[in-house]
Structures are given as C-alpha cells and as structure tokens.
PDB file of N, CA, C and O in Angstrom:
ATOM      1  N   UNK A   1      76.868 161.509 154.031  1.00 69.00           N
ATOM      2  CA  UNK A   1      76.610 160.150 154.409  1.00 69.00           C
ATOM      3  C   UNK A   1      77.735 159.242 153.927  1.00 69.00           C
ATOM      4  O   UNK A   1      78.308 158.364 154.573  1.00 69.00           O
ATOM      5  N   UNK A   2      77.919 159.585 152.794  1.00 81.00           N
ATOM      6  CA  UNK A   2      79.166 158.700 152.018  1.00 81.00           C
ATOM      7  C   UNK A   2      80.411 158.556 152.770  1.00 81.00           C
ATOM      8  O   UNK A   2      81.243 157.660 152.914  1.00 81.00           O
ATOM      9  N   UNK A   3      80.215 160.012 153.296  1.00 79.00           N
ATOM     10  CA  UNK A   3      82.025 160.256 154.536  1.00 79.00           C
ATOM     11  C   UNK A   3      81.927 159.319 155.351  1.00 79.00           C
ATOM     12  O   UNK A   3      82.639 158.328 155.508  1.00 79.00           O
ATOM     13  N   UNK A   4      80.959 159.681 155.908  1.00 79.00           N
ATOM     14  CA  UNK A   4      80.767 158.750 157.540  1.00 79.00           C
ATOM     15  C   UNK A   4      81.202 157.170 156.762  1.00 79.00           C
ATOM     16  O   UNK A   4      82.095 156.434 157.182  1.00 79.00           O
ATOM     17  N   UNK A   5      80.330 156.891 155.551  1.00 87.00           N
ATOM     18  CA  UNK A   5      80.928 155.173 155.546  1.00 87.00           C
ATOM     19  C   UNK A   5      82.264 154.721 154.902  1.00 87.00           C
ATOM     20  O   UNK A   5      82.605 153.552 154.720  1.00 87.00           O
ATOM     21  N   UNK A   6      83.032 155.945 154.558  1.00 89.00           N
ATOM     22  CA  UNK A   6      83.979 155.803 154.318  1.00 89.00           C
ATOM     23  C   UNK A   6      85.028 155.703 155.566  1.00 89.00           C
ATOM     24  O   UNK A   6      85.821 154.761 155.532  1.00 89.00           O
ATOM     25  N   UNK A   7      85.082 156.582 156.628  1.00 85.00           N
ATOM     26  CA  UNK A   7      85.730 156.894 157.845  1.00 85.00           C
ATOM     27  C   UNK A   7      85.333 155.276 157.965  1.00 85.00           C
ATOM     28  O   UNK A   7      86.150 154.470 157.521  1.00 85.00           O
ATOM     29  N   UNK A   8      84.430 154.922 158.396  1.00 88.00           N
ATOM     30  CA  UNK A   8      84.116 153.253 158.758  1.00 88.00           C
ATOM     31  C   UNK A   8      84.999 152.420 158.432  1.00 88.00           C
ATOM     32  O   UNK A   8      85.784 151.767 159.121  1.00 88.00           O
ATOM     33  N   UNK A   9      84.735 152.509 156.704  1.00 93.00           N
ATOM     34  CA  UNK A   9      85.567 151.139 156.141  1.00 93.00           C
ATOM     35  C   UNK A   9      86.944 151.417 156.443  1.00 93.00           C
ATOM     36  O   UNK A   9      87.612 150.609 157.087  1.00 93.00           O
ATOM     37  N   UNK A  10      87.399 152.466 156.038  1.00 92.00           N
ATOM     38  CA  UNK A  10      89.289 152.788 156.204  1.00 92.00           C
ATOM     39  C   UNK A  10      89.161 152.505 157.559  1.00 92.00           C
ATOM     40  O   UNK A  10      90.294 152.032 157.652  1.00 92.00           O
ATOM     41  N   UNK A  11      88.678 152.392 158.794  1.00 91.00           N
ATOM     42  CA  UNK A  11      89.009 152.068 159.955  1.00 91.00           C
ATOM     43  C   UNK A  11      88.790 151.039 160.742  1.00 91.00           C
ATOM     44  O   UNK A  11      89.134 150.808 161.901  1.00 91.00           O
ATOM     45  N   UNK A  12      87.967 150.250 159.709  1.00 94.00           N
ATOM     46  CA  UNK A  12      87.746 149.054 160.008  1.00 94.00           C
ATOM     47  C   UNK A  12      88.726 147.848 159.565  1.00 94.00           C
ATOM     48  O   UNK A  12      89.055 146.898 160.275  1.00 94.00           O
ATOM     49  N   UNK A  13      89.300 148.219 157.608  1.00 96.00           N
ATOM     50  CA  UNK A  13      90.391 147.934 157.307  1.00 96.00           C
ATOM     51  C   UNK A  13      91.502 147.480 157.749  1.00 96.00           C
ATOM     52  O   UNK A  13      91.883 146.316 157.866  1.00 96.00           O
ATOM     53  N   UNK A  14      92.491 149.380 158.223  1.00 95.00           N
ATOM     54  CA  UNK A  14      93.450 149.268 159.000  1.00 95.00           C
ATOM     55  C   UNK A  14      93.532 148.491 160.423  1.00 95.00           C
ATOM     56  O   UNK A  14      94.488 147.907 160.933  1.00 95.00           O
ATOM     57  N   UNK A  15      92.366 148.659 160.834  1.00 95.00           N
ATOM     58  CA  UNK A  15      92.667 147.945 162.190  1.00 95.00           C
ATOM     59  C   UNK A  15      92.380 146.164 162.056  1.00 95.00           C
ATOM     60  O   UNK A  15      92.853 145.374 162.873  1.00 95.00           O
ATOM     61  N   UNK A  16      91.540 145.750 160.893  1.00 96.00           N
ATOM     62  CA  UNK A  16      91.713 144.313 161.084  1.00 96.00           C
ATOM     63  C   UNK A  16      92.989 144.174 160.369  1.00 96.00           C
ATOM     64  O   UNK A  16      93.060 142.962 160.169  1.00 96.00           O
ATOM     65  N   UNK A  17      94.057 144.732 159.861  1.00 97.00           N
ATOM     66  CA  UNK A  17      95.180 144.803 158.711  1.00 97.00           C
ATOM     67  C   UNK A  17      96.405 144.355 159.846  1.00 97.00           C
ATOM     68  O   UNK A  17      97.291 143.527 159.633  1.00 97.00           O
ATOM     69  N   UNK A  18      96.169 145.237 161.257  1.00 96.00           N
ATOM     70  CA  UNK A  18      96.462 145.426 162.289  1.00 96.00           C
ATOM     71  C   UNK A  18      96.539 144.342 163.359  1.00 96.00           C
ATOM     72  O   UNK A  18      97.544 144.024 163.996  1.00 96.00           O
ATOM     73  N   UNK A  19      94.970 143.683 163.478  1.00 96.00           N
ATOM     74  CA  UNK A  19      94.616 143.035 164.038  1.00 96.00           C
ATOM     75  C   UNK A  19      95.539 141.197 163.669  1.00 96.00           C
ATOM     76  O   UNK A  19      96.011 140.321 164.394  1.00 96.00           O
ATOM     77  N   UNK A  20      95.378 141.401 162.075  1.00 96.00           N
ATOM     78  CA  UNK A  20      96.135 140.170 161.416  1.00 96.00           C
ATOM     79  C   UNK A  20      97.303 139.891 161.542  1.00 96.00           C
ATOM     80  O   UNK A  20      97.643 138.709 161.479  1.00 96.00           O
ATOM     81  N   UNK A  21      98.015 140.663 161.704  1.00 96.00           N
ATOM     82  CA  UNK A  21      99.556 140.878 161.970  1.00 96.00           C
ATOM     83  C   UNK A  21     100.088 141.099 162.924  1.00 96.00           C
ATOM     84  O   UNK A  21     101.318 141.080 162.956  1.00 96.00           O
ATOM     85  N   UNK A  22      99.444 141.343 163.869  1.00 96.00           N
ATOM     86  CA  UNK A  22      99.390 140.851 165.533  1.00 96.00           C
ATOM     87  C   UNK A  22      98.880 139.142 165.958  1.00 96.00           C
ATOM     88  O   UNK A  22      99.245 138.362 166.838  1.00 96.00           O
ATOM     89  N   UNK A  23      98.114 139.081 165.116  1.00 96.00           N
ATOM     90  CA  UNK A  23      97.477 137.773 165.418  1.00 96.00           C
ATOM     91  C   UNK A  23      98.581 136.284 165.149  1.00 96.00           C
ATOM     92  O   UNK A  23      98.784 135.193 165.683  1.00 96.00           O
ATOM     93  N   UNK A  24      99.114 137.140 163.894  1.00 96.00           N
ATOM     94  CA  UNK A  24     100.084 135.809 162.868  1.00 96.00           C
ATOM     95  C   UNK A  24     101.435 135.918 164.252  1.00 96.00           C
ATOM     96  O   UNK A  24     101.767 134.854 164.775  1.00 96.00           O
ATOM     97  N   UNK A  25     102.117 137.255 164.737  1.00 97.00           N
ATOM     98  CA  UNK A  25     102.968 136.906 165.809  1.00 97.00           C
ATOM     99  C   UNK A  25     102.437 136.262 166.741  1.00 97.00           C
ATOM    100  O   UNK A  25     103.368 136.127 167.535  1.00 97.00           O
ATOM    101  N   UNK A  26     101.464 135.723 167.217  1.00 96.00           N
ATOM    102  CA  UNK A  26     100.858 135.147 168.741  1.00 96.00           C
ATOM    103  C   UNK A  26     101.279 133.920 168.182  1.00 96.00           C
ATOM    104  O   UNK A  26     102.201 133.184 168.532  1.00 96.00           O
ATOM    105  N   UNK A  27     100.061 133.756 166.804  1.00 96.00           N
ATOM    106  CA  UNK A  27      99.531 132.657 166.256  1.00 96.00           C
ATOM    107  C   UNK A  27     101.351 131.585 165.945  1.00 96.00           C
ATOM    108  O   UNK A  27     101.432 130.364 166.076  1.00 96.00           O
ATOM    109  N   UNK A  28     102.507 132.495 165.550  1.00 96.00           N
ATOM    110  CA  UNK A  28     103.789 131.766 165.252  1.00 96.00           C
ATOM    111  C   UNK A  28     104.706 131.375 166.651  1.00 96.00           C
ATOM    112  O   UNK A  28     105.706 130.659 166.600  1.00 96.00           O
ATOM    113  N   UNK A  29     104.205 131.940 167.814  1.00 96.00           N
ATOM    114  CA  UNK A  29     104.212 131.774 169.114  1.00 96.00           C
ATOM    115  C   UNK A  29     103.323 130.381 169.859  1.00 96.00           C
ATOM    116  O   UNK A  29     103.640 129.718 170.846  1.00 96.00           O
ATOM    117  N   UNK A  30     102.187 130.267 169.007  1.00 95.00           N
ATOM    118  CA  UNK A  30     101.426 129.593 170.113  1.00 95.00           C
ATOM    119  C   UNK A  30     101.427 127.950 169.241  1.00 95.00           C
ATOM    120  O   UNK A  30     101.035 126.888 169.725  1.00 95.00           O
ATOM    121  N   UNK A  31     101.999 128.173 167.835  1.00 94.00           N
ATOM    122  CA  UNK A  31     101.929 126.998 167.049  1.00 94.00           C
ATOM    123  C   UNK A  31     100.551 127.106 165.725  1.00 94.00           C
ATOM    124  O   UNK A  31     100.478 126.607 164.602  1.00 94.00           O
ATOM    125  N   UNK A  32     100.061 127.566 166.133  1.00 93.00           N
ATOM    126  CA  UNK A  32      98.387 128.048 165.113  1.00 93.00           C
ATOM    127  C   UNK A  32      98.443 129.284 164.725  1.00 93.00           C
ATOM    128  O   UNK A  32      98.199 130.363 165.265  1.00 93.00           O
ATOM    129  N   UNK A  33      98.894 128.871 163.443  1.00 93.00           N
ATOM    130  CA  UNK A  33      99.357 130.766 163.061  1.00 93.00           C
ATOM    131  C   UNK A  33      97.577 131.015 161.862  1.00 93.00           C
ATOM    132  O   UNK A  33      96.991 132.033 161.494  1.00 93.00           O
ATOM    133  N   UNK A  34      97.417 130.146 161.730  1.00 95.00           N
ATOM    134  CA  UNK A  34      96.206 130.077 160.686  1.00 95.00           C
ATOM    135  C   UNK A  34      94.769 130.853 161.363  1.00 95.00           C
ATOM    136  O   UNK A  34      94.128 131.802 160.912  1.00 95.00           O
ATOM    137  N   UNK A  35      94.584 130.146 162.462  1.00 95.00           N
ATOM    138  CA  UNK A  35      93.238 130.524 163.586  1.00 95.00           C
ATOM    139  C   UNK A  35      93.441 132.136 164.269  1.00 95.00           C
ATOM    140  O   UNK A  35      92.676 133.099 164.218  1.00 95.00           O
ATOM    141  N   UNK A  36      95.082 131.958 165.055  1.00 96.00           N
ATOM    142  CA  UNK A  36      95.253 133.411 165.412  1.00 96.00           C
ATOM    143  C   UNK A  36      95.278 134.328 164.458  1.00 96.00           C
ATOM    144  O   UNK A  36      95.116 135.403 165.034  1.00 96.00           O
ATOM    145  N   UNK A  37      95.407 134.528 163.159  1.00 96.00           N
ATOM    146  CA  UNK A  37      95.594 135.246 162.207  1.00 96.00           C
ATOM    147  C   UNK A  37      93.560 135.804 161.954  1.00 96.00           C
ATOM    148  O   UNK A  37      93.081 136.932 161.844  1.00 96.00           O
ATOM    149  N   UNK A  38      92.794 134.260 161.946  1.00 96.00           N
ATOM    150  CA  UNK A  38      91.563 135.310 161.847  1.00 96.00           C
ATOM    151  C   UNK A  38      90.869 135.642 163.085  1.00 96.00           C
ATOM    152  O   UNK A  38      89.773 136.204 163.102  1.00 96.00           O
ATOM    153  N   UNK A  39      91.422 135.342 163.964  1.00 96.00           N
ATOM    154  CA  UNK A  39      90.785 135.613 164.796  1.00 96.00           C
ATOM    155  C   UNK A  39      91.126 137.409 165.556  1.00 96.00           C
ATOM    156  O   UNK A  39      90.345 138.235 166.029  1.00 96.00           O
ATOM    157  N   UNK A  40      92.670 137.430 165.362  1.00 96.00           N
ATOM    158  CA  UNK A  40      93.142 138.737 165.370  1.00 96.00           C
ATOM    159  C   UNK A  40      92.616 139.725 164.369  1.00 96.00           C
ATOM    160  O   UNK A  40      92.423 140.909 164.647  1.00 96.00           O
ATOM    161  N   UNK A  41      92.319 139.016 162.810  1.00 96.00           N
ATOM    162  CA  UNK A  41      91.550 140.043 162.192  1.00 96.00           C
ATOM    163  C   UNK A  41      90.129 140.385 162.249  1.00 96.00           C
ATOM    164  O   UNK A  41      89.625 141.432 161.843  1.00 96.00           O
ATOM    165  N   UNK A  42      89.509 139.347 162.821  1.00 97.00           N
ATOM    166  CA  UNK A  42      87.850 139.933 163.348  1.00 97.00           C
ATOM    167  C   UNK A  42      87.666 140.702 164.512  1.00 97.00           C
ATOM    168  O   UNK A  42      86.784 141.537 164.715  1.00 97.00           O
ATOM    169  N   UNK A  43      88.757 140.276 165.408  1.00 96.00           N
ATOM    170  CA  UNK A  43      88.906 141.198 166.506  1.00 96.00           C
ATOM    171  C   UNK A  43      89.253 142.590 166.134  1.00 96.00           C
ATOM    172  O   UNK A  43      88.512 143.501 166.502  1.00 96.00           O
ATOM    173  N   UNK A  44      90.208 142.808 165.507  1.00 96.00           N
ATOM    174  CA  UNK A  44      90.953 144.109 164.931  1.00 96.00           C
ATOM    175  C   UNK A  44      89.824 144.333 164.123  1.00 96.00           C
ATOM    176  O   UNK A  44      89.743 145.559 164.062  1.00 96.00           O
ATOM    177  N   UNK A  45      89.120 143.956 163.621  1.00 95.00           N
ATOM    178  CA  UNK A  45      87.991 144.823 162.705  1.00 95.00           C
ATOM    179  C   UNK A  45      86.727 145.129 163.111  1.00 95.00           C
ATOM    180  O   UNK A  45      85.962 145.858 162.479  1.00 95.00           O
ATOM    181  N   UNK A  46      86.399 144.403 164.516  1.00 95.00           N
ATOM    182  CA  UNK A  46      85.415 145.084 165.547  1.00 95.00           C
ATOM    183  C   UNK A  46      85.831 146.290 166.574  1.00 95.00           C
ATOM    184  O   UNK A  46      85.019 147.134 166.953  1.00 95.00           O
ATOM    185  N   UNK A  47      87.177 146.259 166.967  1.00 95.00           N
ATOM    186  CA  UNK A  47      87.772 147.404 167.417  1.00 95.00           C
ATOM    187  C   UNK A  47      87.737 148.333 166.424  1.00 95.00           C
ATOM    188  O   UNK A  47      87.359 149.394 166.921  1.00 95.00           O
ATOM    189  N   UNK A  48      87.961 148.451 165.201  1.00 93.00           N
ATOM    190  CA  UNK A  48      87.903 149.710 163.896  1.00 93.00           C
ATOM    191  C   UNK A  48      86.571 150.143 163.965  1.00 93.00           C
ATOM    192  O   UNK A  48      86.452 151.364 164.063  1.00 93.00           O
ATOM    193  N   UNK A  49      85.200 149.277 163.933  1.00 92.00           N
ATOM    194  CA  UNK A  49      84.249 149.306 163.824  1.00 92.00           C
ATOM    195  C   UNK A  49      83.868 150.480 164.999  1.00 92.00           C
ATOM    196  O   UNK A  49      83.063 151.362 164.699  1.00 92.00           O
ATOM    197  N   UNK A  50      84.379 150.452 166.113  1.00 91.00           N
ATOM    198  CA  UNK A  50      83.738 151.029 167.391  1.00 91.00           C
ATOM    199  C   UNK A  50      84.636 152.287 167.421  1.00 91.00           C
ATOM    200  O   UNK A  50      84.306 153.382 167.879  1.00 91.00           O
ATOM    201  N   UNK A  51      86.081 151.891 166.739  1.00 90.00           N
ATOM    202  CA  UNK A  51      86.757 153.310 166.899  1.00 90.00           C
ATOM    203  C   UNK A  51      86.181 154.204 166.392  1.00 90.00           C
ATOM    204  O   UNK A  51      85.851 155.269 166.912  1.00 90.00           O
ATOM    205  N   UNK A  52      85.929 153.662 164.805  1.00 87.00           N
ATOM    206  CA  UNK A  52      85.312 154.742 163.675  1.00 87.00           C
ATOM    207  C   UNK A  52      84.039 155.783 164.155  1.00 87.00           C
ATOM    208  O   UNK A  52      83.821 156.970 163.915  1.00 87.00           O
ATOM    209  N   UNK A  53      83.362 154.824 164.893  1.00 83.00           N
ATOM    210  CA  UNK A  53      82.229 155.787 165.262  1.00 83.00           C
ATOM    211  C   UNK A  53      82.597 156.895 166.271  1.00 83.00           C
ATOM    212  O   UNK A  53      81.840 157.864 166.315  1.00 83.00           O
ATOM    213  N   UNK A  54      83.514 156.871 166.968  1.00 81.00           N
ATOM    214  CA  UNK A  54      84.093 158.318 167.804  1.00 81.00           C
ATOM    215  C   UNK A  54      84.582 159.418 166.724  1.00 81.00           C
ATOM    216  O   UNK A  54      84.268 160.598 166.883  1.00 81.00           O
ATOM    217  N   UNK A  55      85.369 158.994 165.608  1.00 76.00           N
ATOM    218  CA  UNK A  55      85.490 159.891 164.599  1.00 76.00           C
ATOM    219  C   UNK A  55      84.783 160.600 163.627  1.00 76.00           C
ATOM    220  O   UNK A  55      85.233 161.429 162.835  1.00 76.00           O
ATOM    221  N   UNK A  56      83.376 160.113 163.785  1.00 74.00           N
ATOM    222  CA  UNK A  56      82.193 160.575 163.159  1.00 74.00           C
ATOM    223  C   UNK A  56      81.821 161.851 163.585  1.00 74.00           C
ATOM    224  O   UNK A  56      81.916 162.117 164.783  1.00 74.00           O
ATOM    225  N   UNK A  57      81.360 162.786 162.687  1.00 71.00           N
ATOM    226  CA  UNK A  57      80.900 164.222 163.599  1.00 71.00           C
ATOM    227  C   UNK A  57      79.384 163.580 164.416  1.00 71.00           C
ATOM    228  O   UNK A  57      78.866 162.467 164.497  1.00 71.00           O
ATOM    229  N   UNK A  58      79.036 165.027 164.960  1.00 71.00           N
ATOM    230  CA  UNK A  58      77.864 164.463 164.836  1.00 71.00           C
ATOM    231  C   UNK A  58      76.859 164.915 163.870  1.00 71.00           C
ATOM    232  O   UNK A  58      77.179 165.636 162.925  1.00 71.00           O
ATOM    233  N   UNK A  59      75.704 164.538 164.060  1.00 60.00           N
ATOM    234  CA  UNK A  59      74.718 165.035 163.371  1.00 60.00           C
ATOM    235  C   UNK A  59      73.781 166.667 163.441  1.00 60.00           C
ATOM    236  O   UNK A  59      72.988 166.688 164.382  1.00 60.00           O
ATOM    237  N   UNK A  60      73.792 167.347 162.987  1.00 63.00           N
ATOM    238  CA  UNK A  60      73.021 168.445 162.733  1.00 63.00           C
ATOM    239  C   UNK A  60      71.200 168.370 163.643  1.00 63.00           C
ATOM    240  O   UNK A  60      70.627 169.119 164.434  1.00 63.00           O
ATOM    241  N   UNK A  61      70.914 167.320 163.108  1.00 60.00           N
ATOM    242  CA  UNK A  61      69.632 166.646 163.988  1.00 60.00           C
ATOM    243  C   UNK A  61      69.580 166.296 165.211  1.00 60.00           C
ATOM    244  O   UNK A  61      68.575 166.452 165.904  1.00 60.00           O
ATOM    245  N   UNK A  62      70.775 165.727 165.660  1.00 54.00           N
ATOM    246  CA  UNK A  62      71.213 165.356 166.890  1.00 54.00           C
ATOM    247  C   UNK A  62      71.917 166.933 167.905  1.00 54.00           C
ATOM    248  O   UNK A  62      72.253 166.979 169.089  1.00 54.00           O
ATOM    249  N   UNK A  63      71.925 167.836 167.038  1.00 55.00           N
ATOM    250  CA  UNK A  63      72.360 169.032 168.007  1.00 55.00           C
ATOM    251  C   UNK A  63      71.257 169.547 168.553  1.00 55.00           C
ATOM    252  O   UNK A  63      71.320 170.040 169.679  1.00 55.00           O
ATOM    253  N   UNK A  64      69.607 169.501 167.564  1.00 57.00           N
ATOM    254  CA  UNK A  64      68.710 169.902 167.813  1.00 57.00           C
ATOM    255  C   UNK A  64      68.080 169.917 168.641  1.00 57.00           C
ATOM    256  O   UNK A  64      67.439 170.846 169.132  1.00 57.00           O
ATOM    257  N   UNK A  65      68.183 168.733 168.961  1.00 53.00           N
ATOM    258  CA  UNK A  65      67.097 168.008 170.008  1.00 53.00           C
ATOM    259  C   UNK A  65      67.910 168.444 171.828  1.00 53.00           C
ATOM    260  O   UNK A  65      67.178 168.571 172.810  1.00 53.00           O
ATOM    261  N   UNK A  66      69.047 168.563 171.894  1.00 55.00           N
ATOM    262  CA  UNK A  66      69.599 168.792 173.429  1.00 55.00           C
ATOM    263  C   UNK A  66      69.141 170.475 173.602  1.00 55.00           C
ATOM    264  O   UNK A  66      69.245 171.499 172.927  1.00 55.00           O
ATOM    265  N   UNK A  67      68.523 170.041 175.057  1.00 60.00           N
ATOM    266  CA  UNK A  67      67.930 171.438 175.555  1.00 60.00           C
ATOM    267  C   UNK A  67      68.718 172.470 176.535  1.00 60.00           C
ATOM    268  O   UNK A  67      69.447 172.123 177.464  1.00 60.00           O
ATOM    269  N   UNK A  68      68.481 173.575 176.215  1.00 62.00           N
ATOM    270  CA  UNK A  68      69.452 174.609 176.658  1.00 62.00           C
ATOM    271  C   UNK A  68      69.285 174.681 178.365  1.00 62.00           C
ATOM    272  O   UNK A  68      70.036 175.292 179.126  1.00 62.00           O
ATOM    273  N   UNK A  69      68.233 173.978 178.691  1.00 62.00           N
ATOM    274  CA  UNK A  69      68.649 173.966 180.484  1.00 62.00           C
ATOM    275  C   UNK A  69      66.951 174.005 181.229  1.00 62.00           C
ATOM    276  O   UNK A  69      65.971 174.434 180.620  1.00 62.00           O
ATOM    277  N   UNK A  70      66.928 173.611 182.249  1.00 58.00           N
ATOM    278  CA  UNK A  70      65.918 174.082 182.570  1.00 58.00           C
ATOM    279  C   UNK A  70      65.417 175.138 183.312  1.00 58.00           C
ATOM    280  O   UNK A  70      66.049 175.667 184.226  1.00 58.00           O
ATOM    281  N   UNK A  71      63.597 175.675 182.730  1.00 54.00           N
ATOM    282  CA  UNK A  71      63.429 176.984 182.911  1.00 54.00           C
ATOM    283  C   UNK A  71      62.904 177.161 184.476  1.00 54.00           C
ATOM    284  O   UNK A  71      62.664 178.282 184.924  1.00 54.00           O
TER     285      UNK A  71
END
C-alpha cells in the first residue's frame, strides 16, 4: 500500500516541479509570471496524479473477480 502512495507522490511532485517551470516560461511571456507559475503547477500536479495511477500494478483482488469466458 505504502508503494502505490509513494509512486503517487514522486509523480505528482515531478510533474507539478514540471508543470511550474513551464508555467514561469509562459507566465515571463505573457507578463504574469506569478499566476502562470501556479497555475502550471496545479495543472502539472493533476496530470502526475492521473499518470501515477497507470503505473500502479494492479490488484490481486481485482484479478479475481474477471471471468474466464462464457460457458
């Protein structure tokens, strides 16, 4: 369980880390480097959020339940 919320945070991290430093180039482009900066990092840390969960295995419980076909 601990993995899975670890994979999360490190990927939620990097990508708002990501997100910020993309944001501050728009933001030094558009004149508002302050707003684009969080706004690139909440964005970048909802994209981590959704990545992370593809990198998750799955669950053992969740293999259980899919049925081998019908009889």
């Amino acid at each position: 369980m601990f993995d899975g919320i670890k994979v999360i945070l490190i990927s939620t991290l990097v990508t708002a880390l990501v997100g910020g430093i993309l944001g501050l180039l728009v933001g030094v482009l558009i004149g508002e480097p302050l707003i684009a900066v969080g706004v690139g990092a909440f964005l970048g840390a909802n994209f981590g959020v959704v990545l992370s969960y593809g990198f998750l295995p799955e669950a053992p419980a969740d293999q259980s339940l899919e049925t081998e076909g019908d009889s």
